[in-house]
Amino acid sequence: MGIHILPDTVVARIAAGEVVERPASVVKELVENAIDAGADDIRVECLESGKRLIRVTDNGSGIRADEAALAFQHHATSKLRDAEDLSHIRSLGFRGEALASIAAVSQVTCVTRHREENSGTLLRLDGGKITHQERVGRPPGTTVTVEHLFAHVPARLKFLKSNQTERSHIDNLVTRYALAYPHIRFTLIHEGRVYFQSAGSGQLRDVLVAAFGGEEAAQMVPIASDPLATITVSGFASLPSLDHANRSRILLFVNGRPVQDTRLAFAVIQAYHTLLTTGRYPVAVVLVQLPPEEVDVNVHPAKAEVRFRDADAVFSAVQRSVRRALLDHLQPPEAPSALPEAWRAQLAATSPAAPTDAQPASPLQPQAQPPIPGSERWERVGIARQSSSGRWSLPAAPAPPSPAASSSSLPALRILGQLATTYILAEGPEGLYLIDQHAAHERILWERAMAQLDLGQVPSQALLDPIPVTVPVSSAHLLETHLETLRAIGFEIERFGNNTFLVRSVPAIMFQDDIAAAIREIVADLEEGDAVLQRDVEAKVLRRVCKRMAIKAGRVLSLAEMQALVRDLEQCESPRTCPHGRPTMIHISVATLANEFKR
Ligand code: ADP
Ligand code: MG
C-alpha cells in the first residue's frame, strides 16, 4: 500500500476513539456540555448501560437554530476563540470535538432551543452526516440522544466490557459531577428507573447523603481552607471510622473537573498519617479551586488529567486542609503510650492508682469479650469459651493428643503460651512453632465454610430486625446482580430503595458482626477484580466473612482457647497458610536453634 491521505470518515473515527472510549465517555461529554450551558437540572437516561441509548436532557442556554448543525462539526466550539484563550479556560469543554466525535460513531438526535429564540431545532445524524433537520417546539434547553454507539465500529464494540462494568462507569461519573456541582439537580435513570437523584440544593452534604447514604455521610467532615488564598480547597473527608480498601473513593476535582491525579490522592492519604490502619484508605471528596492560568487542562483528550504550574503548592494546600478538618473533629488522643495495649492494661489492673474501668474493653477482662465465632464446638468438648485464669502464668500441661494428628500435616503441638497477644507459642516434635492466631483462625473458619458450601448450604441466621444498608450509588447495581449468589452462602438481602438494601439473614458465623460494615466491605471486594463465576464470587465473599470473624491480633486467649484453636488447625487440610495465602505459622527447628546458639 502506497502512502495516501485517509478519507474524512476514517479520520473522524480515529479522532473519535480518543474522546469516546466507552458509553461513560459519551455521558461525560454531554453532561459537561449541559453544565457549560448553565443548566441547573440535568437528566441522564440509559438503556443497556448506554450501549443501546444514552440521552442527556438539560435546561441550559440551548443552541441557536442557525448554529445547531455547526455544533456537530469538528473543532466547532463557542468556548474558545484563539490560542491565548487556552491559558485561562473556565468552561469544561473547549476542544469542539465531542459532539462531532460522538456523532461519528453512533446515531444522534439533538433537540434544542435557545433561550432567546421562539422555536427549537431537531437534528438527526447518522455516522456524522446530517440526515434530517426541522423546526420543533420545546422549552429552552437541549436533549441529545445517542443510539447504537459503536454499531459501525466493530473493533471498539468488541472491547466494551460487560453491561455491569460499563454501567458502573456511568454511575460513578454522574455521582461525581453531582458532587462537584451541588447546585445542579442530577437525575440518573437506567431502563426507565431512577437510580440516583441529587437535590440541587447547593449543599454538598445533601449530595453525599444521596450518593453514599446517610450512614457514610455522617462519618464525613467538611474541609475548609482560607477562602482568600489563591488555592482553595473544600469538600468532605471521612473520619477514621470510615475507610476503604483502596484509594478509589478519594474523589478529586480541580476547578469543577473530575481528575485523576496520584499525587493529589497521595496528599489526601498523607493527611491521614497515623490515623488509618496501613492498607486502609480514606473516603473523600476534595474540590480544589485555583485561577485557570495556574492549571493546564489541555493534557489529555478526555481531559481527565491536569498539570499544575505549582504542583507543590497545590499538594500542600490539599494536605493541610484535609489534615486540619480531621484534627478539628477528632478528640485529643487518650494518654498515648508506646507500650502494647495488653501491657498497659495489665499495669492498669495491678496499679491501684489506675482504675481498670477506665478501659472497659481491656483484654484483661475477658468477660467483656465477645465469644469467638466457630468456637461452639469447643464448648461441646467441654472447653469453656472464656477463662478468667491468669494470662501470663500458663501451666505447661501437655495438650491431650489429637485424634486426627496422624492424618493431619501438622504434628500434635503442646501450647507454651501467647506472645504479644498475637502469636501462639507451641512445641512440637520438631521444635518451636509460632502460630499467628488470626491467620490460623481464618484458615479454620474458611475450610469449615467451604465444606458447608460443598454440602449445599452455608448455615444462615435470620436477623431479628432486618438491617438496612446503604451502599454507594455506583455499587448498588453490582450488589443487586450478586444477590442470588449471596443467598447460597447464607445472605438474604433484598433491594429496598435506590441504593439501600435490607439484610434479612447472614451466614450463622456472622452473629455479632457489624452487618452494615460487612456488607459494604463485601461490595468493595466485589468491585475489585473480575470474579464472574459463581464459585469465585462465593469464595471471595466467604474469605471476607472469615477474615472479619477470625479472632483478631491483640486478643488475649486462654490456654484452653489456644489448645482448641491449634487442635482445629491440625484438622485443616492446608493448616500452614491462611485463605489469602499468607503463612499461619513459622517453624523453628531444634537444629536451627542449636545452630543459632552455636552449640
Ligand atoms: P466543546 O464543548 O468543546 O465546545 P462540543 O463538541 O462538546 O465542543 O460542543 C460544541 C458546541 O455545541 C459547544 O461549544 C456549545 O456551543 C454547543 N453545545 C453543545 N452541547 C450543548 C448544550 N447541551 N447546550 C448548549 N450548547 C451546547
Ligand atoms: Mg463539550
XYZ file of C-alpha atoms and ligand atoms in Angstrom:
627
model
C 0.000 0.000 0.000
C 1.474 3.357 -1.039
C 1.181 6.471 1.094
C -2.183 8.188 0.802
C -4.372 10.596 2.737
C -7.114 8.848 4.678
C -10.726 9.617 3.763
C -12.517 12.006 6.150
C -14.785 9.296 7.554
C -11.787 7.247 8.681
C -10.024 10.290 10.135
C -13.179 11.159 12.055
C -13.427 7.674 13.515
C -9.815 7.641 14.600
C -10.269 11.036 16.264
C -13.488 9.808 17.896
C -11.563 6.969 19.500
C -9.574 9.470 21.544
C -12.629 11.107 23.043
C -15.221 8.339 23.010
C -13.811 5.239 24.588
C -16.970 3.797 26.105
C -20.581 4.755 26.934
C -19.451 6.655 30.029
C -17.289 8.927 27.852
C -20.397 9.969 25.926
C -22.216 10.675 29.179
C -19.249 12.712 30.370
C -19.096 14.926 27.285
C -22.850 15.503 27.183
C -23.040 16.294 30.896
C -20.110 18.708 30.578
C -21.869 20.477 27.713
C -25.005 20.777 29.838
C -23.013 22.241 32.735
C -21.221 24.669 30.400
C -24.650 25.718 29.093
C -25.581 26.855 32.602
C -28.181 24.160 33.298
C -29.349 23.534 36.858
C -31.325 20.403 36.002
C -29.615 17.569 34.121
C -31.153 14.226 33.428
C -29.210 11.200 32.177
C -31.109 8.215 30.798
C -29.559 4.950 29.637
C -30.662 1.701 28.074
C -28.392 -1.356 28.296
C -25.695 0.561 30.116
C -25.628 3.153 27.369
C -24.828 0.698 24.604
C -28.312 0.997 23.175
C -29.207 4.508 24.204
C -27.863 7.474 26.124
C -29.998 10.581 26.491
C -28.949 13.736 28.305
C -31.523 16.484 28.808
C -30.714 19.902 30.233
C -32.412 23.243 30.855
C -29.388 25.282 29.858
C -28.981 28.001 27.233
C -29.761 25.803 24.231
C -28.221 26.139 20.769
C -29.341 28.736 18.234
C -31.218 27.286 15.254
C -28.634 28.550 12.776
C -25.773 27.023 14.793
C -27.188 23.592 15.575
C -25.671 21.851 12.569
C -22.354 23.602 13.123
C -22.094 22.259 16.669
C -21.599 18.759 15.235
C -18.625 19.718 13.084
C -15.078 19.018 14.209
C -13.363 21.913 16.020
C -16.686 23.750 16.327
C -16.931 25.437 19.709
C -18.364 28.556 21.293
C -15.946 28.361 24.229
C -12.600 29.259 22.727
C -11.611 31.982 20.294
C -7.837 31.924 19.960
C -4.746 30.159 21.270
C -4.413 32.741 24.010
C -7.774 31.655 25.454
C -6.292 28.193 26.065
C -4.320 29.543 29.004
C -7.370 30.521 31.051
C -10.172 28.081 30.344
C -13.181 28.419 32.599
C -15.517 26.011 30.802
C -15.345 22.211 30.920
C -15.283 21.879 27.139
C -13.005 23.771 24.761
C -11.864 21.362 22.059
C -15.016 21.464 19.958
C -14.540 17.750 19.349
C -17.088 15.967 21.488
C -20.322 16.241 19.524
C -18.544 15.538 16.224
C -16.746 12.524 17.655
C -19.854 11.080 19.245
C -21.847 11.588 16.050
C -19.148 9.819 14.047
C -19.658 6.547 15.917
C -23.411 6.473 16.582
C -26.831 7.758 15.583
C -27.572 11.097 17.209
C -30.772 13.039 17.653
C -30.484 16.542 19.076
C -33.477 18.638 20.046
C -32.547 22.073 21.271
C -33.993 25.546 21.746
C -32.005 28.624 22.544
C -33.465 30.616 25.425
C -33.712 33.776 23.267
C -35.491 32.059 20.357
C -39.134 31.121 19.915
C -38.778 27.701 18.369
C -36.354 24.854 18.560
C -34.442 22.612 16.190
C -34.471 18.875 15.693
C -31.372 17.432 14.104
C -30.681 13.832 13.197
C -27.264 12.452 12.278
C -26.084 9.029 11.238
C -22.368 8.258 11.271
C -21.661 12.013 11.481
C -23.825 13.002 8.466
C -26.967 15.088 8.963
C -29.951 13.083 7.710
C -32.783 15.285 8.918
C -33.382 18.785 10.269
C -36.643 20.538 11.190
C -38.101 23.193 13.468
C -39.857 21.900 16.567
C -41.288 23.281 19.780
C -39.741 22.628 23.186
C -38.818 24.589 26.309
C -35.346 26.180 26.310
C -32.599 23.640 26.731
C -31.072 20.700 24.929
C -31.670 16.961 24.637
C -29.048 14.840 22.934
C -29.894 11.190 22.287
C -27.123 8.811 21.263
C -28.166 5.419 19.944
C -26.318 2.311 18.825
C -22.955 3.527 19.978
C -20.073 1.905 18.053
C -22.539 -0.075 15.908
C -20.322 0.765 12.918
C -17.068 0.333 14.814
C -16.852 -3.407 15.495
C -13.304 -3.102 16.839
C -14.475 -0.788 19.617
C -17.670 -2.698 20.259
C -15.605 -5.804 20.912
C -13.618 -4.091 23.625
C -16.574 -2.915 25.640
C -16.833 -4.675 28.977
C -19.904 -6.291 30.488
C -23.027 -4.187 30.952
C -22.250 -4.216 34.664
C -18.815 -2.656 34.181
C -19.976 -0.056 31.679
C -22.830 0.840 33.926
C -20.691 1.331 36.982
C -18.509 3.728 34.970
C -21.616 5.754 34.153
C -22.916 5.673 37.724
C -19.527 6.756 39.051
C -19.322 9.568 36.605
C -22.771 11.009 37.229
C -22.374 10.871 41.013
C -19.011 12.600 40.656
C -20.435 15.520 38.716
C -23.314 15.734 41.180
C -20.753 16.044 43.995
C -18.819 18.732 42.153
C -21.985 20.724 41.331
C -24.334 20.570 44.324
C -26.497 23.387 42.926
C -27.374 21.279 39.868
C -30.062 18.673 40.210
C -28.883 15.443 38.581
C -31.174 12.522 37.796
C -29.797 9.181 36.650
C -32.152 6.703 35.030
C -31.423 3.168 33.834
C -34.022 1.165 31.965
C -36.691 3.699 32.925
C -35.959 3.612 36.668
C -34.448 6.416 38.737
C -31.304 5.180 40.462
C -29.870 8.415 41.695
C -31.067 11.947 42.172
C -29.390 14.907 43.806
C -31.470 17.694 45.254
C -29.736 20.602 43.580
C -29.901 22.391 46.934
C -26.377 23.736 46.685
C -25.364 21.745 49.781
C -22.608 19.192 49.194
C -23.721 17.351 52.325
C -27.091 16.640 50.636
C -25.349 15.127 47.621
C -23.160 12.998 49.891
C -26.265 11.548 51.501
C -27.843 10.820 48.110
C -24.680 9.286 46.680
C -23.159 7.424 49.644
C -26.051 7.060 52.072
C -26.663 8.866 55.362
C -24.555 6.487 57.414
C -21.393 7.225 55.466
C -22.190 10.903 55.082
C -22.467 11.181 58.875
C -18.876 9.973 59.155
C -17.514 12.693 56.898
C -16.440 16.151 57.958
C -16.244 19.342 55.922
C -12.928 20.528 54.544
C -12.363 24.266 54.537
C -9.444 26.469 53.665
C -8.745 30.182 53.734
C -11.283 31.497 51.202
C -8.938 34.325 50.260
C -5.996 32.094 49.359
C -5.100 31.632 45.681
C -5.704 27.911 46.011
C -8.855 26.995 47.904
C -9.817 23.512 48.984
C -13.307 22.411 50.018
C -15.283 19.170 50.210
C -15.639 16.395 52.752
C -13.272 13.828 54.221
C -14.022 10.670 56.174
C -13.280 10.321 59.856
C -11.068 7.305 60.638
C -14.223 5.270 61.419
C -14.970 5.183 57.682
C -12.285 3.808 55.424
C -11.890 1.819 52.230
C -9.739 -0.986 50.900
C -8.184 1.139 48.158
C -7.867 4.740 47.020
C -10.760 4.538 44.551
C -13.017 6.550 46.823
C -10.772 9.575 47.012
C -12.584 11.796 44.514
C -10.644 14.801 43.286
C -11.871 17.809 41.364
C -9.911 20.729 40.009
C -11.972 23.759 39.027
C -15.087 21.588 38.814
C -13.408 18.954 36.669
C -13.038 15.397 37.985
C -9.367 14.491 37.698
C -7.168 11.503 38.282
C -4.025 12.625 39.987
C -1.959 10.199 42.014
C -0.035 12.979 43.703
C -3.134 14.787 44.900
C -4.619 11.493 46.091
C -1.387 10.963 47.984
C -1.743 14.409 49.577
C -5.109 13.298 50.940
C -3.688 9.992 52.195
C -0.804 11.871 53.837
C -3.302 13.941 55.762
C -4.414 10.724 57.486
C -0.892 9.854 58.579
C -1.155 7.561 61.640
C -4.946 7.929 61.697
C -5.715 4.923 59.487
C -4.516 1.340 59.658
C -1.916 0.606 56.997
C -3.552 -0.705 53.866
C -6.746 1.263 54.501
C -7.643 4.434 52.639
C -9.927 7.378 53.299
C -13.156 8.271 51.559
C -13.041 11.874 50.398
C -14.485 14.431 48.054
C -11.889 17.133 47.530
C -12.625 20.185 45.411
C -9.664 22.369 44.504
C -10.219 25.821 43.028
C -7.405 27.887 41.603
C -7.035 30.546 38.921
C -7.380 28.910 35.476
C -3.978 30.182 34.392
C -2.408 28.112 37.201
C -3.513 24.846 35.654
C -3.214 23.293 32.193
C -6.267 21.193 31.352
C -5.190 20.552 27.785
C -3.055 17.492 28.541
C -5.403 14.621 27.912
C -8.011 14.095 25.142
C -10.661 13.126 27.675
C -9.447 15.963 29.940
C -9.042 13.528 32.852
C -5.576 14.782 33.776
C -4.354 18.260 34.504
C -0.962 19.855 35.051
C -0.303 22.478 37.702
C 2.088 25.379 37.380
C 2.998 24.934 41.030
C 2.183 21.342 41.921
C 3.858 21.554 45.334
C 1.641 24.424 46.405
C -1.488 22.501 45.419
C -0.221 19.382 47.163
C 0.396 21.130 50.451
C -2.870 23.103 50.290
C -4.791 19.836 49.971
C -2.785 18.016 52.588
C -3.076 20.847 55.128
C -6.794 21.483 54.674
C -7.731 17.825 54.973
C -5.490 17.348 57.989
C -6.971 20.381 59.696
C -10.517 19.200 59.001
C -9.689 15.863 60.638
C -7.898 17.218 63.676
C -10.684 19.726 64.300
C -13.151 16.876 64.548
C -11.121 14.280 66.384
C -10.925 14.016 70.143
C -7.439 14.505 71.547
C -5.936 11.020 71.937
C -6.026 9.423 75.386
C -2.750 9.041 77.291
C -0.533 7.954 74.437
C 1.876 5.173 75.261
C 4.436 3.148 73.448
C 3.537 0.082 75.491
C 1.443 -2.599 73.834
C -2.218 -2.479 74.737
C -2.104 -5.630 76.854
C 0.814 -4.435 78.944
C -0.832 -1.138 79.604
C -3.968 -2.948 80.636
C -2.023 -5.223 82.905
C -0.233 -2.318 84.503
C -3.523 -0.559 84.968
C -5.039 -3.653 86.525
C -2.239 -4.095 89.042
C -1.772 -0.476 89.951
C -4.302 0.815 92.471
C -3.728 4.343 91.179
C -5.179 3.483 87.821
C -8.745 2.258 87.951
C -9.354 -0.522 85.477
C -12.773 0.679 84.452
C -11.018 3.435 82.534
C -10.569 0.807 79.856
C -13.734 -1.214 79.640
C -12.526 -3.157 76.621
C -9.256 -4.130 78.261
C -8.003 -7.513 77.158
C -7.539 -8.415 80.800
C -11.271 -8.511 81.281
C -12.170 -11.472 79.167
C -15.789 -11.489 80.269
C -16.201 -8.303 78.223
C -15.001 -10.009 75.051
C -17.438 -11.369 72.509
C -17.416 -15.127 72.082
C -15.206 -16.499 69.343
C -17.191 -17.386 66.213
C -16.988 -21.042 65.304
C -15.984 -21.952 68.854
C -19.296 -23.632 69.711
C -17.614 -26.988 69.203
C -15.065 -26.079 71.835
C -17.839 -25.925 74.361
C -19.142 -29.254 73.257
C -15.797 -30.830 74.025
C -16.012 -29.294 77.463
C -13.757 -26.335 76.970
C -15.067 -23.058 78.226
C -15.161 -20.248 75.696
C -13.807 -17.827 78.201
C -11.444 -18.311 81.034
C -10.542 -15.846 83.712
C -7.323 -17.576 84.664
C -4.112 -15.563 84.824
C -2.770 -14.622 81.444
C 0.936 -14.716 81.905
C 1.427 -17.735 84.161
C 0.404 -20.567 81.937
C 0.586 -24.110 83.250
C 2.773 -26.084 80.912
C 0.433 -29.031 80.851
C 0.768 -31.061 77.684
C -2.189 -30.864 75.317
C -4.204 -34.039 75.040
C -3.144 -35.971 71.969
C -5.191 -35.043 68.939
C -7.145 -37.938 67.471
C -6.603 -36.736 63.939
C -2.969 -35.885 64.334
C -1.858 -38.739 62.149
C -3.957 -37.669 59.163
C -3.006 -34.026 59.502
C 0.060 -32.396 58.072
C 0.656 -30.777 61.453
C 2.040 -32.735 64.374
C 0.271 -32.559 67.735
C 1.514 -29.433 69.430
C 1.937 -28.520 73.075
C 0.932 -24.949 73.843
C 3.560 -22.902 75.652
C 1.824 -19.551 75.768
C 0.795 -16.440 73.908
C 3.199 -13.818 72.644
C 2.275 -10.159 72.159
C -1.400 -11.218 72.303
C -0.949 -12.156 68.662
C 1.031 -15.371 68.390
C 0.596 -18.757 69.972
C 3.849 -20.390 71.018
C 3.811 -24.155 70.744
C 6.237 -27.004 70.936
C 6.182 -29.934 68.525
C 8.415 -32.939 67.993
C 10.483 -30.870 65.557
C 10.946 -27.682 67.506
C 9.183 -24.404 68.106
C 6.020 -23.262 66.320
C 4.878 -19.624 66.269
C 1.264 -19.519 65.161
C -0.494 -16.330 64.053
C -3.799 -16.613 65.914
C -5.755 -14.512 63.415
C -4.429 -16.249 60.299
C -4.908 -19.682 61.884
C -8.486 -18.979 62.881
C -9.184 -17.566 59.426
C -7.968 -20.818 57.887
C -10.161 -22.889 60.218
C -13.308 -20.842 59.545
C -12.616 -20.833 55.832
C -12.215 -24.602 55.467
C -15.353 -25.147 57.507
C -17.338 -22.705 55.376
C -16.120 -24.230 52.121
C -17.026 -27.693 53.369
C -20.517 -26.459 54.192
C -20.790 -24.863 50.785
C -19.827 -28.170 49.169
C -22.627 -29.829 51.110
C -25.019 -27.344 49.547
C -25.620 -24.593 52.045
C -23.753 -22.406 54.469
C -25.886 -22.213 57.639
C -27.797 -18.993 57.745
C -29.072 -16.975 60.674
C -32.167 -14.797 60.324
C -31.832 -11.369 61.904
C -34.476 -10.311 64.416
C -34.815 -6.969 62.706
C -33.746 -6.692 59.089
C -30.833 -4.290 58.815
C -30.922 -1.557 56.179
C -27.586 -0.995 54.470
C -26.881 1.852 52.098
C -24.089 1.383 49.582
C -22.663 3.972 47.176
C -24.991 4.525 44.217
C -22.283 3.328 41.872
C -22.178 -0.056 43.653
C -25.893 -0.695 44.040
C -26.335 -2.438 40.731
C -23.312 -4.641 41.293
C -24.671 -5.801 44.627
C -28.064 -6.426 43.083
C -26.593 -8.689 40.413
C -24.960 -10.827 43.108
C -27.944 -11.249 45.448
C -28.709 -14.774 44.187
C -25.135 -15.921 44.649
C -25.033 -14.422 48.119
C -28.141 -16.399 49.031
C -26.224 -19.650 48.523
C -23.793 -18.633 51.223
C -26.388 -17.569 53.739
C -27.157 -13.948 52.947
C -30.742 -12.991 52.363
C -30.699 -9.459 51.011
C -33.254 -7.539 49.036
C -33.312 -4.201 47.332
C -35.148 -1.620 49.389
C -34.578 1.722 47.695
C -32.275 3.262 45.149
C -29.093 2.244 46.867
C -30.438 0.825 50.107
C -30.753 -2.893 50.771
C -32.428 -4.849 53.540
C -30.394 -7.649 55.066
C -32.668 -10.351 56.474
C -30.241 -13.215 57.092
C -26.500 -13.634 57.274
C -24.186 -16.647 57.475
C -24.554 -18.033 61.004
C -20.930 -17.365 61.887
C -21.531 -13.629 61.465
C -23.620 -13.357 64.587
C -22.464 -10.205 66.376
C -20.721 -8.737 63.358
C -21.393 -5.163 62.275
C -23.543 -6.254 59.348
C -23.712 -2.901 57.562
C -19.943 -2.517 57.638
C -19.534 -6.123 56.497
C -21.818 -5.676 53.501
C -20.008 -2.535 52.440
C -16.692 -4.344 52.649
C -18.058 -7.225 50.613
C -19.285 -4.822 47.948
C -15.851 -3.208 47.823
C -14.326 -6.673 47.352
C -16.719 -7.490 44.548
C -15.780 -4.282 42.804
C -12.175 -5.331 42.713
C -11.006 -7.688 40.025
C -13.455 -9.648 37.975
C -14.921 -12.545 39.904
C -17.518 -13.692 37.391
C -18.018 -17.379 38.086
C -20.432 -18.062 40.889
C -17.867 -20.156 42.722
C -15.291 -17.365 42.620
C -17.773 -14.871 43.965
C -18.806 -17.210 46.770
C -15.203 -17.870 47.709
C -14.364 -14.177 47.645
C -17.254 -13.244 49.922
C -16.614 -16.119 52.321
C -12.972 -15.140 52.549
C -14.065 -11.689 53.649
C -16.557 -13.109 56.157
C -13.928 -15.414 57.645
C -11.407 -12.598 57.829
C -13.881 -10.417 59.695
C -14.918 -13.161 62.085
C -11.495 -14.605 62.848
C -10.148 -13.628 66.261
C -8.020 -10.529 65.967
C -4.453 -9.973 66.936
C -4.459 -8.284 70.341
C -6.993 -10.612 71.840
C -5.874 -12.468 74.931
C -6.550 -16.207 74.654
C -6.836 -18.652 77.494
C -4.844 -21.846 77.399
C -7.999 -23.809 76.648
C -8.820 -21.493 73.748
C -5.345 -21.818 72.324
C -5.473 -25.606 72.636
C -8.834 -25.740 70.871
C -7.642 -23.399 68.149
C -4.487 -25.379 67.484
C -6.414 -28.641 67.517
C -8.823 -27.240 64.912
C -5.881 -26.068 62.868
C -4.388 -29.554 62.976
C -7.570 -30.839 61.352
C -7.284 -28.454 58.413
C -6.302 -29.647 55.002
C -3.863 -26.774 54.498
C -3.016 -25.654 58.007
C 0.099 -23.757 57.035
C -1.441 -20.855 55.107
C -4.409 -18.563 55.590
C -7.055 -18.331 52.832
C -5.167 -15.357 51.395
C -2.008 -17.405 51.075
C -0.072 -15.864 53.949
C 1.607 -18.238 56.417
C -0.288 -19.165 59.574
C 2.868 -20.249 61.331
C 6.608 -20.123 61.475
C 8.544 -23.217 62.436
C 11.956 -23.053 64.063
C 13.543 -26.451 64.323
C 15.659 -27.573 67.259
C 18.541 -27.902 64.833
C 18.176 -24.253 63.819
C 18.151 -23.229 67.452
C 21.239 -25.268 68.168
C 22.918 -23.631 65.227
C 21.942 -20.145 66.376
C 23.263 -20.857 69.871
C 26.448 -22.315 68.364
C 26.085 -25.454 70.405
P -16.987 21.935 23.230
O -17.832 21.593 24.408
O -15.559 21.537 23.445
O -17.125 23.343 22.802
P -18.704 20.125 21.825
O -18.497 19.359 20.566
O -18.951 19.358 23.034
O -17.433 21.039 21.992
O -19.880 21.147 21.602
C -19.827 22.061 20.525
C -20.623 23.306 20.840
O -22.021 22.999 20.849
C -20.363 23.918 22.184
O -19.262 24.794 22.161
C -21.669 24.626 22.500
O -21.697 25.895 21.919
C -22.698 23.776 21.790
N -23.392 22.864 22.715
C -23.160 21.537 22.848
N -23.978 20.997 23.780
C -24.734 21.993 24.247
C -25.773 22.068 25.234
N -26.188 20.999 25.931
N -26.357 23.284 25.449
C -25.951 24.371 24.768
N -24.958 24.347 23.833
C -24.375 23.189 23.561
Mg -18.176 19.687 25.045
